[in-house]
PDB file of C-alpha atoms in Angstrom:
ATOM      1  CA  ALA F  96      98.438  74.583 105.486  1.00 64.00           C
ATOM      2  CA  GLN F  97      98.987  78.339 105.615  1.00 75.00           C
ATOM      3  CA  SER F  98      95.725  80.203 105.182  1.00 87.00           C
ATOM      4  CA  VAL F  99      93.645  83.272 105.917  1.00 93.00           C
ATOM      5  CA  THR F 100      90.007  82.686 106.818  1.00 95.00           C
ATOM      6  CA  GLN F 101      87.134  85.107 106.949  1.00 97.00           C
ATOM      7  CA  PRO F 102      84.298  82.980 108.343  1.00 96.00           C
ATOM      8  CA  ASP F 103      81.469  85.347 107.416  1.00 96.00           C
ATOM      9  CA  ILE F 104      80.679  85.657 103.709  1.00 95.00           C
ATOM     10  CA  HIS F 105      77.911  88.222 104.210  1.00 96.00           C
ATOM     11  CA  ILE F 106      76.980  90.484 107.112  1.00 97.00           C
ATOM     12  CA  THR F 107      73.969  92.765 107.224  1.00 97.00           C
ATOM     13  CA  VAL F 108      73.990  95.579 109.742  1.00 97.00           C
ATOM     14  CA  SER F 109      71.717  98.527 110.430  1.00 97.00           C
ATOM     15  CA  GLU F 110      73.062 102.009 109.934  1.00 97.00           C
ATOM     16  CA  GLY F 111      74.395 103.296 113.242  1.00 97.00           C
ATOM     17  CA  ALA F 112      74.961  99.828 114.659  1.00 98.00           C
ATOM     18  CA  SER F 113      78.358  98.374 115.443  1.00 98.00           C
ATOM     19  CA  LEU F 114      80.224  96.081 113.070  1.00 98.00           C
ATOM     20  CA  GLU F 115      82.777  93.357 113.660  1.00 98.00           C
ATOM     21  CA  LEU F 116      84.411  91.338 110.894  1.00 98.00           C
ATOM     22  CA  ARG F 117      86.383  88.238 111.755  1.00 98.00           C
ATOM     23  CA  CYS F 118      89.735  87.159 110.395  1.00 97.00           C
ATOM     24  CA  ASN F 119      91.802  84.143 111.413  1.00 96.00           C
ATOM     25  CA  TYR F 120      95.166  83.092 110.061  1.00 93.00           C
ATOM     26  CA  SER F 121      97.143  79.905 110.150  1.00 90.00           C
ATOM     27  CA  TYR F 122     100.879  80.472 109.902  1.00 83.00           C
ATOM     28  CA  GLY F 123     103.876  79.236 111.825  1.00 76.00           C
ATOM     29  CA  ALA F 124     104.864  82.707 112.977  1.00 80.00           C
ATOM     30  CA  THR F 125     102.910  85.910 113.374  1.00 79.00           C
ATOM     31  CA  PRO F 126     102.548  87.466 109.938  1.00 86.00           C
ATOM     32  CA  TYR F 127     102.078  91.095 109.067  1.00 91.00           C
ATOM     33  CA  LEU F 128      98.318  91.762 108.980  1.00 93.00           C
ATOM     34  CA  PHE F 129      96.178  94.046 106.843  1.00 95.00           C
ATOM     35  CA  TRP F 130      92.551  94.975 106.235  1.00 97.00           C
ATOM     36  CA  TYR F 131      91.427  96.296 102.847  1.00 97.00           C
ATOM     37  CA  VAL F 132      88.065  97.560 101.611  1.00 97.00           C
ATOM     38  CA  GLN F 133      86.782  97.261  98.047  1.00 95.00           C
ATOM     39  CA  SER F 134      83.785  99.061  96.589  1.00 90.00           C
ATOM     40  CA  PRO F 135      82.084  97.482  93.552  1.00 84.00           C
ATOM     41  CA  GLY F 136      84.274  97.554  90.454  1.00 77.00           C
ATOM     42  CA  GLN F 137      87.085  99.308  92.282  1.00 81.00           C
ATOM     43  CA  GLY F 138      90.547  98.469  93.517  1.00 84.00           C
ATOM     44  CA  LEU F 139      91.500  97.834  97.113  1.00 92.00           C
ATOM     45  CA  GLN F 140      91.948 100.565  99.696  1.00 94.00           C
ATOM     46  CA  LEU F 141      94.029  99.969 102.804  1.00 94.00           C
ATOM     47  CA  LEU F 142      92.099 100.481 106.054  1.00 96.00           C
ATOM     48  CA  LEU F 143      94.851  99.577 108.515  1.00 95.00           C
ATOM     49  CA  LYS F 144      97.827  97.315 109.110  1.00 94.00           C
ATOM     50  CA  TYR F 145      99.593  95.661 112.029  1.00 93.00           C
ATOM     51  CA  PHE F 146     103.265  94.859 112.173  1.00 89.00           C
ATOM     52  CA  SER F 147     104.116  94.895 115.882  1.00 87.00           C
ATOM     53  CA  GLY F 148     103.541  96.825 119.092  1.00 89.00           C
ATOM     54  CA  ASP F 149     100.158  97.927 120.375  1.00 90.00           C
ATOM     55  CA  THR F 150      97.686  95.197 119.476  1.00 92.00           C
ATOM     56  CA  LEU F 151      94.831  97.666 118.920  1.00 96.00           C
ATOM     57  CA  VAL F 152      95.351  99.434 115.612  1.00 96.00           C
ATOM     58  CA  GLN F 153      93.477 102.498 114.425  1.00 97.00           C
ATOM     59  CA  GLY F 154      92.741 102.961 110.748  1.00 97.00           C
ATOM     60  CA  ILE F 155      90.931 105.247 108.376  1.00 96.00           C
ATOM     61  CA  LYS F 156      87.165 105.814 108.206  1.00 95.00           C
ATOM     62  CA  GLY F 157      86.757 105.110 111.932  1.00 97.00           C
ATOM     63  CA  PHE F 158      87.853 101.462 111.740  1.00 98.00           C
ATOM     64  CA  GLU F 159      90.036  99.673 114.252  1.00 98.00           C
ATOM     65  CA  ALA F 160      91.373  96.134 114.530  1.00 98.00           C
ATOM     66  CA  GLU F 161      92.682  94.053 117.372  1.00 97.00           C
ATOM     67  CA  PHE F 162      95.424  91.469 117.042  1.00 95.00           C
ATOM     68  CA  LYS F 163      95.075  88.480 119.380  1.00 95.00           C
ATOM     69  CA  ARG F 164      98.050  86.164 119.154  1.00 92.00           C
ATOM     70  CA  SER F 165      96.442  83.452 121.290  1.00 92.00           C
ATOM     71  CA  GLN F 166      93.503  83.226 118.905  1.00 93.00           C
ATOM     72  CA  SER F 167      95.449  83.882 115.673  1.00 93.00           C
ATOM     73  CA  SER F 168      92.883  86.554 114.943  1.00 95.00           C
ATOM     74  CA  PHE F 169      92.824  90.101 113.616  1.00 97.00           C
ATOM     75  CA  ASN F 170      89.195  91.251 113.800  1.00 98.00           C
ATOM     76  CA  LEU F 171      88.024  94.545 112.334  1.00 98.00           C
ATOM     77  CA  ARG F 172      85.521  96.748 114.158  1.00 98.00           C
ATOM     78  CA  LYS F 173      83.606  99.967 113.715  1.00 98.00           C
ATOM     79  CA  PRO F 174      81.425 101.383 116.512  1.00 97.00           C
ATOM     80  CA  SER F 175      78.798 102.999 114.273  1.00 97.00           C
ATOM     81  CA  VAL F 176      78.322 102.027 110.638  1.00 97.00           C
ATOM     82  CA  HIS F 177      77.421 104.505 107.912  1.00 96.00           C
ATOM     83  CA  TRP F 178      75.626 103.619 104.680  1.00 95.00           C
ATOM     84  CA  SER F 179      78.862 104.340 102.798  1.00 94.00           C
ATOM     85  CA  ASP F 180      80.553 101.442 104.612  1.00 96.00           C
ATOM     86  CA  ALA F 181      78.664  98.974 102.432  1.00 96.00           C
ATOM     87  CA  ALA F 182      81.458  97.193 100.566  1.00 97.00           C
ATOM     88  CA  GLU F 183      83.576  94.063 100.562  1.00 97.00           C
ATOM     89  CA  TYR F 184      86.259  93.746 103.202  1.00 98.00           C
ATOM     90  CA  PHE F 185      89.386  91.631 102.875  1.00 97.00           C
ATOM     91  CA  CYS F 186      91.845  90.508 105.496  1.00 97.00           C
ATOM     92  CA  ALA F 187      95.357  89.870 104.190  1.00 95.00           C
ATOM     93  CA  VAL F 188      98.688  88.681 105.524  1.00 93.00           C
ATOM     94  CA  VAL F 189     102.328  88.894 104.532  1.00 90.00           C
ATOM     95  CA  VAL F 190     104.675  86.265 105.886  1.00 83.00           C
ATOM     96  CA  ALA F 191     107.874  88.220 105.360  1.00 77.00           C
ATOM     97  CA  ALA F 192     108.578  91.827 104.484  1.00 68.00           C
ATOM     98  CA  GLY F 193     108.289  92.497 100.771  1.00 69.00           C
ATOM     99  CA  ASN F 194     106.561  89.239 100.000  1.00 84.00           C
ATOM    100  CA  LYS F 195     103.156  88.872  98.452  1.00 88.00           C
ATOM    101  CA  LEU F 196      99.888  89.571 100.239  1.00 91.00           C
ATOM    102  CA  THR F 197      97.681  86.532 100.788  1.00 92.00           C
ATOM    103  CA  PHE F 198      93.995  87.373 101.050  1.00 95.00           C
ATOM    104  CA  GLY F 199      91.018  85.848 102.768  1.00 96.00           C
ATOM    105  CA  GLY F 200      87.841  85.213 100.831  1.00 96.00           C
ATOM    106  CA  GLY F 201      86.260  88.484 101.899  1.00 97.00           C
ATOM    107  CA  THR F 202      83.148  89.559 103.789  1.00 98.00           C
ATOM    108  CA  ARG F 203      80.446  91.530 102.012  1.00 97.00           C
ATOM    109  CA  VAL F 204      78.814  94.103 104.283  1.00 97.00           C
ATOM    110  CA  LEU F 205      75.299  95.327 103.587  1.00 97.00           C
ATOM    111  CA  VAL F 206      73.974  98.342 105.489  1.00 97.00           C
ATOM    112  CA  LYS F 207      70.253  98.645 106.156  1.00 95.00           C
ATOM    113  CA  PRO F 208      68.756 102.122 106.529  1.00 91.00           C
TER     114      PRO F 208
ATOM    115  CA  ASP J 999     102.388 110.855  92.171  1.00 55.00           C
ATOM    116  CA  THR J1000      98.909 109.664  91.209  1.00 72.00           C
ATOM    117  CA  GLY J1001      99.219 106.148  92.596  1.00 91.00           C
ATOM    118  CA  VAL J1002      99.151 102.866  90.699  1.00 95.00           C
ATOM    119  CA  SER J1003      97.676 103.147  87.207  1.00 96.00           C
ATOM    120  CA  GLN J1004      96.279 100.289  85.180  1.00 97.00           C
ATOM    121  CA  ASP J1005      95.299 100.324  81.544  1.00 97.00           C
ATOM    122  CA  PRO J1006      92.825  99.553  80.140  1.00 97.00           C
ATOM    123  CA  ARG J1007      90.079  99.644  82.772  1.00 95.00           C
ATOM    124  CA  HIS J1008      87.928  97.264  80.766  1.00 97.00           C
ATOM    125  CA  LYS J1009      88.707  94.800  77.993  1.00 98.00           C
ATOM    126  CA  ILE J1010      86.293  92.617  76.075  1.00 98.00           C
ATOM    127  CA  THR J1011      87.907  90.047  73.819  1.00 98.00           C
ATOM    128  CA  LYS J1012      86.922  87.006  71.855  1.00 98.00           C
ATOM    129  CA  ARG J1013      88.047  83.606  72.989  1.00 98.00           C
ATOM    130  CA  GLY J1014      91.389  82.712  71.481  1.00 98.00           C
ATOM    131  CA  GLN J1015      92.650  86.279  71.169  1.00 98.00           C
ATOM    132  CA  ASN J1016      95.681  87.629  72.976  1.00 98.00           C
ATOM    133  CA  VAL J1017      95.396  90.521  75.421  1.00 98.00           C
ATOM    134  CA  THR J1018      97.967  92.682  77.188  1.00 98.00           C
ATOM    135  CA  PHE J1019      97.488  94.805  80.279  1.00 98.00           C
ATOM    136  CA  ARG J1020      99.754  97.516  81.588  1.00 98.00           C
ATOM    137  CA  CYS J1021     100.534  98.617  85.133  1.00 98.00           C
ATOM    138  CA  ASP J1022     102.410 101.763  86.128  1.00 97.00           C
ATOM    139  CA  PRO J1023     103.438 101.558  89.788  1.00 96.00           C
ATOM    140  CA  ILE J1024     104.242 104.355  92.192  1.00 93.00           C
ATOM    141  CA  SER J1025     107.579 105.590  90.931  1.00 90.00           C
ATOM    142  CA  GLU J1026     109.663 104.963  94.041  1.00 87.00           C
ATOM    143  CA  HIS J1027     108.252 101.457  94.633  1.00 90.00           C
ATOM    144  CA  ASN J1028     110.624  98.686  93.625  1.00 91.00           C
ATOM    145  CA  ARG J1029     108.174  95.799  94.035  1.00 93.00           C
ATOM    146  CA  LEU J1030     105.237  95.144  91.730  1.00 96.00           C
ATOM    147  CA  TYR J1031     102.557  92.459  92.096  1.00 96.00           C
ATOM    148  CA  TRP J1032      99.845  91.037  89.872  1.00 97.00           C
ATOM    149  CA  TYR J1033      96.656  89.494  91.239  1.00 96.00           C
ATOM    150  CA  ARG J1034      93.524  88.001  89.702  1.00 96.00           C
ATOM    151  CA  GLN J1035      90.110  88.371  91.313  1.00 95.00           C
ATOM    152  CA  THR J1036      86.955  86.602  90.255  1.00 94.00           C
ATOM    153  CA  LEU J1037      83.490  87.620  91.381  1.00 88.00           C
ATOM    154  CA  GLY J1038      82.891  87.064  95.072  1.00 85.00           C
ATOM    155  CA  GLN J1039      86.452  85.923  95.764  1.00 91.00           C
ATOM    156  CA  GLY J1040      89.529  87.447  97.304  1.00 93.00           C
ATOM    157  CA  PRO J1041      92.435  88.436  95.061  1.00 95.00           C
ATOM    158  CA  GLU J1042      94.716  85.542  94.112  1.00 95.00           C
ATOM    159  CA  PHE J1043      98.421  86.107  93.688  1.00 94.00           C
ATOM    160  CA  LEU J1044      99.847  85.622  90.199  1.00 96.00           C
ATOM    161  CA  THR J1045     103.404  86.948  90.219  1.00 96.00           C
ATOM    162  CA  TYR J1046     105.692  89.642  91.549  1.00 94.00           C
ATOM    163  CA  PHE J1047     108.796  91.576  90.585  1.00 95.00           C
ATOM    164  CA  GLN J1048     111.531  93.253  92.502  1.00 92.00           C
ATOM    165  CA  ASN J1049     112.861  95.830  90.089  1.00 92.00           C
ATOM    166  CA  GLU J1050     113.062  93.941  86.782  1.00 93.00           C
ATOM    167  CA  ALA J1051     113.508  90.487  88.318  1.00 93.00           C
ATOM    168  CA  GLN J1052     110.474  88.205  88.464  1.00 93.00           C
ATOM    169  CA  LEU J1053     110.870  86.610  91.890  1.00 92.00           C
ATOM    170  CA  GLU J1054     107.820  84.400  92.225  1.00 91.00           C
ATOM    171  CA  LYS J1055     105.112  82.943  90.023  1.00 92.00           C
ATOM    172  CA  SER J1056     101.949  81.241  91.187  1.00 91.00           C
ATOM    173  CA  ARG J1057     100.825  77.887  89.846  1.00 88.00           C
ATOM    174  CA  LEU J1058      97.804  79.867  88.603  1.00 81.00           C
ATOM    175  CA  LEU J1059     100.094  81.453  86.033  1.00 85.00           C
ATOM    176  CA  SER J1060      99.769  78.934  83.221  1.00 88.00           C
ATOM    177  CA  ASP J1061     101.955  78.865  80.125  1.00 92.00           C
ATOM    178  CA  ARG J1062      99.487  81.202  78.434  1.00 96.00           C
ATOM    179  CA  PHE J1063     100.308  83.964  80.911  1.00 96.00           C
ATOM    180  CA  SER J1064     103.485  86.005  80.842  1.00 95.00           C
ATOM    181  CA  ALA J1065     104.515  89.074  82.772  1.00 96.00           C
ATOM    182  CA  GLU J1066     107.398  91.441  82.234  1.00 96.00           C
ATOM    183  CA  ARG J1067     108.889  94.474  83.891  1.00 96.00           C
ATOM    184  CA  PRO J1068     111.664  95.304  81.458  1.00 90.00           C
ATOM    185  CA  LYS J1069     113.198  98.381  83.052  1.00 86.00           C
ATOM    186  CA  GLY J1070     111.984  97.974  86.589  1.00 84.00           C
ATOM    187  CA  SER J1071     109.257 100.541  86.078  1.00 91.00           C
ATOM    188  CA  PHE J1072     105.967  99.635  84.357  1.00 96.00           C
ATOM    189  CA  SER J1073     104.874  96.043  83.917  1.00 97.00           C
ATOM    190  CA  THR J1074     102.796  94.176  81.363  1.00 98.00           C
ATOM    191  CA  LEU J1075     100.707  91.051  81.779  1.00 98.00           C
ATOM    192  CA  GLU J1076      99.901  89.155  78.585  1.00 97.00           C
ATOM    193  CA  ILE J1077      97.372  86.374  78.211  1.00 97.00           C
ATOM    194  CA  GLN J1078      97.624  84.330  75.039  1.00 97.00           C
ATOM    195  CA  ARG J1079      94.754  82.335  73.522  1.00 97.00           C
ATOM    196  CA  THR J1080      92.271  83.650  76.048  1.00 97.00           C
ATOM    197  CA  GLU J1081      89.649  81.317  77.494  1.00 96.00           C
ATOM    198  CA  GLN J1082      86.338  82.131  79.132  1.00 96.00           C
ATOM    199  CA  GLY J1083      87.820  81.116  82.470  1.00 95.00           C
ATOM    200  CA  ASP J1084      90.265  83.998  82.173  1.00 96.00           C
ATOM    201  CA  SER J1085      87.420  86.474  82.695  1.00 97.00           C
ATOM    202  CA  ALA J1086      88.282  88.287  85.902  1.00 96.00           C
ATOM    203  CA  MET J1087      89.559  91.520  87.395  1.00 95.00           C
ATOM    204  CA  TYR J1088      93.340  91.783  87.113  1.00 97.00           C
ATOM    205  CA  LEU J1089      94.829  93.899  89.872  1.00 96.00           C
ATOM    206  CA  CYS J1090      98.279  95.393  90.094  1.00 97.00           C
ATOM    207  CA  ALA J1091      99.931  96.595  93.304  1.00 96.00           C
ATOM    208  CA  SER J1092     103.260  98.106  94.166  1.00 94.00           C
ATOM    209  CA  SER J1093     105.167  98.449  97.392  1.00 91.00           C
ATOM    210  CA  SER J1094     108.349  99.763  98.906  1.00 83.00           C
ATOM    211  CA  THR J1095     110.309  98.533 101.869  1.00 72.00           C
ATOM    212  CA  ASP J1096     107.850 100.140 104.291  1.00 72.00           C
ATOM    213  CA  MET J1097     105.263  97.503 103.379  1.00 73.00           C
ATOM    214  CA  GLY J1098     102.846 100.034 101.978  1.00 80.00           C
ATOM    215  CA  TYR J1099     101.028  98.003  99.343  1.00 90.00           C
ATOM    216  CA  THR J1100      99.056 100.247  96.983  1.00 92.00           C
ATOM    217  CA  PHE J1101      96.596  98.810  94.489  1.00 94.00           C
ATOM    218  CA  GLY J1102      95.455 100.095  91.146  1.00 94.00           C
ATOM    219  CA  SER J1103      91.809 100.155  90.101  1.00 93.00           C
ATOM    220  CA  GLY J1104      92.236  96.993  88.060  1.00 94.00           C
ATOM    221  CA  THR J1105      91.533  95.821  84.535  1.00 96.00           C
ATOM    222  CA  ARG J1106      88.307  93.926  84.075  1.00 96.00           C
ATOM    223  CA  LEU J1107      88.635  91.281  81.375  1.00 98.00           C
ATOM    224  CA  THR J1108      85.606  89.697  79.747  1.00 98.00           C
ATOM    225  CA  VAL J1109      86.209  86.831  77.323  1.00 98.00           C
ATOM    226  CA  VAL J1110      83.245  86.134  75.049  1.00 97.00           C
TER     227      VAL J1110
END
């Protein structure tokens, strides 16, 4: 079945440490890939997206993601986390242009001082 | 353009009442999407429009739910005979052909 999986429900990281959030997808072809961030009670903000080309994508707020076709993965990384990065992060895919986004279950990131 | 607007931000209603939410997309976006998000979960797709045509509806969209986009601009989502299980955040998004999906801040529904 087609799906988007974020294996980690919660991650706790110290401020200044690096962060990596995992995302795996299961689709017949490579979908379009997105990462969104959501602060409590708020809507979703786009961090970055991948359609084609360079497999390392730079986004806002110092985030980057790497697409690995062989692993069907699109992991999100940040070299040094700030307290303001505490939020919920969602990986999402689109199978065809203009179609709906399908989201993973999310990963909640907690930042320790 | 101020982005995607949703109204109201919060709605508390008694079980059995009808509620209607409104979404105003980015003006040049021809696609509009509705999602539902419960606590601790990712957003779940409900339905989407291209201009005024409703192109897809999820199985989550029971007979009590109806969505419209009468002139291809704003959209409304109505829930009839609300149930406690309808309590959730209802998110609207719009997009254009460049695949830039922009979300509103959502409407939080609480059914008591």
